[in-house]
Amino acid sequence: MATIIVFIDHDSGTFAPNSLGALRKASTLGGEAVAFVAGSGLDDGWAATLGEHGADRVLVADDPALEDGLPQPTVDALEPHAREAALVLFGAGVASADVAAGLAARLGAGINCETTELTLADSGVTAVRPALGDTVMVESTFASSPAIVLARANAFAAEGTGSAAPVERVSVTVQDWSRGAAIVGREEAETGGVDITEADVLVAFGRGIGGPENIPVVEQLAKALGGEVAATRAVVDAGWCSYSMQVGQTGKNVSPKLYVACGISGAIQHKVGMVNSGLIVAINKDVNAPIFEFADLGVVGDALTVIPKLTEALSSR
Amino acid sequence: MNIAVCVKEVPSATSHKRLDPATNRLDRSGDSELNPFDVHGLEEALRIRESGQEVDEIVAVCMGPGSAQRPLQKALALGADRALLLTDPALAGSDISGTAYALATVLEKQNADLVILGQQAADADCYVMAAAVADHLKRPLVTQVAHLEVSGGKLRAKRQTEHGYDVIEAPLPAVISVSDAINTARLPSIKAIMGAKKKPTELISAADAGLDTSRVGSEGARSVVASTSPPPAKDAGKRIEDSGGDSASAIVDFLAERGVI
Ligand SMILES: Cc1cc2nc3c(=O)[nH]c(=O)nc-3n(C[C@H](O)[C@H](O)[C@H](O)COP(=O)(O)OP(=O)(O)OC[C@H]3O[C@@H](n4cnc5c(N)ncnc54)[C@H](O)[C@@H]3O)c2cc1C
Ligand SMILES: Nc1ncnc2c1ncn2[C@@H]1O[C@H](COP(=O)(O)O)[C@@H](O)[C@H]1O
């Protein structure tokens, strides 16, 4: 039976939801689904619970060099097992992408990104991804083995149903050059404050509102609509607002009844976090902005002009 | 120190993007531009120089068709000292693995202490090239860098993951990719645009670069497009052109019609 290795990203004892979704998908493909977890001081009982998410077997790579979860030592640990597999599957994620890409380079293997569907047959792996701003579905095959597949965020749903899986500890050899980078600090996502995933209405802003000095304009619209304020990674990375307000692949998944996107381009990593909203209204001055492709109402205009007028019109109703 | 910035030619945001049905490759006949995400890599290189680091050279490195000379001109106007275009019919149709191998082979000879890539290519929506290049070069990697300091032969970078922000240190030489929020790029002055014309652009072939052509191009591609199809049909949204805020009442009507207010 063909071996499918699924890379499992984790943090503080929690498996990444996208990794668990990938594992569930792998368990339906007709091969042997092998979960691969790397870290330091890992608990076998914890790793075994991956069986509930579809793993037939779990490989645990445990070594002090894997403590930080940085990609390069992880590629070293994964490589010998990946060579034996027909498919190495990754859920979306920053660490997962780094490992997937490093592994593809190491093996000279084909890699498919943003994958939303895949199959495994005797003839090999077939992967489907939406491309060019999701205007076309592209189906790819692989000319070598293993196939490396990095799924789109939320492409596959996790489901915990099975029972614990057998765990095998594997030996780890880390190359010297892989040890170069080190995590020296962490700023955890702050907890508390507003939980944007609970809001019925979200007014989100991106770089197009010009600067943090204009956030109050957005807040007033949110207030008039009885909603909360959310943001893109670009403005969180730039320090305009807190990470807990971020919608998207590395932020939160939201599905309010109404999502108003102000000055947001609609990059795929933002889209995946909000596309299930009931109604999407986008205000953007660029008629070619990708967000207009999936907005229910697209307003082509200057956000800083439209928002105050809209707030006023709502308040005088 | 030397800095290499990888820049890609992508179809311009206003051009109609499609795959050529004959080859299943991106139709590059329309207007193209410098990948907007790579502007931030060039800007960051300039900022490192301006921060007092001894930066001898900033080189913009691109693999692409001959038409990529135009976006490379922009890279020169934005601050690169010279440009290098790896261009060869044998490279057409390269997949991610082939492109990473080819770029790394060229970068190897550039003696760069820091290689900077963009967060993603606007035409691919992947975010993988930096990690693949770093593996070929056997150099430390930090992707999606939102804040960067370079000094004393090492870098310190802050980057977002699904769990919050990591602060990562790595010795040089290293490879990074930068978030589009790491900086706001300045617009090139007329003087810089004119000056760019005098800066050198070197064109090199696959043979010049010493590439094993069995690993690149459509022949060497390990990931092969088999077919394409239209995406699931979706209702087109409604569109309003605003002028001076006159769309407000139409937006309110729309929200009321849909029962959300
Ligand atoms: C691995 C990875 C993970 C990521 N995760 C996330 C994530 O979780 N969430 C996320 O949001 N992004 C994420 N991104 C980043 C994403 O790719 C985009 O870079 C980001 O979403 C862009 O944010 P933006 O829309 O604010 O900025 P931009 O893309 O710069 O868009 C600004 C928009 O504002 C418009 N505009 C400008 N001025 C005005 C005006 N006066 N009025 C109206 N409109 C105006 C412009 O036309 C433009 O469309 C991720 C990227 C990667 C590679
Ligand atoms: N053909 C290319 N030439 C030069 N740089 C590239 C090329 N393809 C990708 N890159 C670099 O890799 C980054 C991320 O691309 P990707 O991971 O392919 O989406 C881009 O922002 C560029 O810096």
XYZ file of C-alpha atoms and ligand atoms in Angstrom, chain A residues 94 206-208 231-235 246-251 263-267 269-270 283-286 289 301-304, chain B residues 37 119-120 127 144 160 180, ligand 1:
91
model
C 3.932 29.203 7.715
C -6.473 47.054 5.298
C -3.635 49.267 4.184
C -6.009 51.192 1.936
C -7.918 43.760 10.030
C -5.504 42.283 7.474
C -2.034 40.914 8.146
C -0.468 43.874 6.361
C -1.749 46.316 8.986
C -6.471 39.673 12.148
C -8.613 37.731 9.720
C -7.081 35.135 7.399
C -4.764 32.205 7.064
C -2.495 33.101 9.982
C -5.240 34.987 11.799
C -9.157 49.234 1.647
C -8.421 45.505 1.498
C -7.022 43.995 -1.704
C -8.481 40.538 -1.082
C -5.295 38.432 -1.178
C -4.615 34.399 2.484
C -7.158 36.987 3.591
C -14.882 49.372 -0.632
C -11.731 49.731 -2.702
C -10.519 52.450 -5.037
C -8.901 50.002 -7.449
C -8.731 44.652 -6.769
C -14.259 54.480 -4.396
C -12.140 56.111 -1.738
C -12.744 54.368 1.577
C -12.095 57.499 3.602
C 5.731 42.027 -3.377
C 6.456 37.054 0.406
C 4.824 35.557 -2.666
C 5.002 31.301 -0.592
C 7.605 36.313 6.053
C 4.113 36.100 12.149
C 4.625 43.297 2.274
C 1.930 32.678 4.536
C 1.096 33.905 4.460
C 0.076 34.090 5.363
C -0.726 35.222 5.314
N -1.745 35.354 6.204
C -2.585 36.412 6.099
C -3.713 36.571 6.969
O -3.939 35.767 7.878
N -4.526 37.638 6.794
C -4.295 38.581 5.815
O -5.079 39.548 5.719
N -3.226 38.471 5.005
C -2.365 37.430 5.123
N -1.282 37.356 4.294
C -0.900 38.536 3.496
C -1.665 38.707 2.221
O -1.016 37.978 1.209
C -1.681 40.203 1.813
O -0.365 40.660 1.768
C -2.482 41.082 2.760
O -3.740 40.497 3.030
C -2.678 42.444 2.156
O -3.298 43.301 3.091
P -4.112 44.594 2.600
O -5.259 44.170 1.787
O -4.346 45.391 3.834
O -3.022 45.403 1.782
P -2.840 45.603 0.214
O -2.737 44.302 -0.470
O -1.726 46.566 0.075
O -4.204 46.257 -0.258
C -4.596 47.560 0.016
C -5.814 47.851 -0.851
O -6.321 49.115 -0.520
C -6.749 49.748 -1.703
N -6.757 51.192 -1.438
C -5.693 52.046 -1.386
N -6.104 53.271 -1.064
C -7.442 53.218 -0.941
C -8.445 54.180 -0.631
N -8.134 55.451 -0.374
N -9.729 53.757 -0.578
C -10.067 52.457 -0.845
N -9.155 51.528 -1.148
C -7.861 51.891 -1.184
C -5.786 49.314 -2.757
O -6.392 49.409 -4.035
C -5.508 47.881 -2.351
O -6.375 46.980 -3.012
C -0.471 36.216 4.331
C 0.549 36.032 3.412
C 1.332 34.887 3.466
C 2.405 34.714 2.448
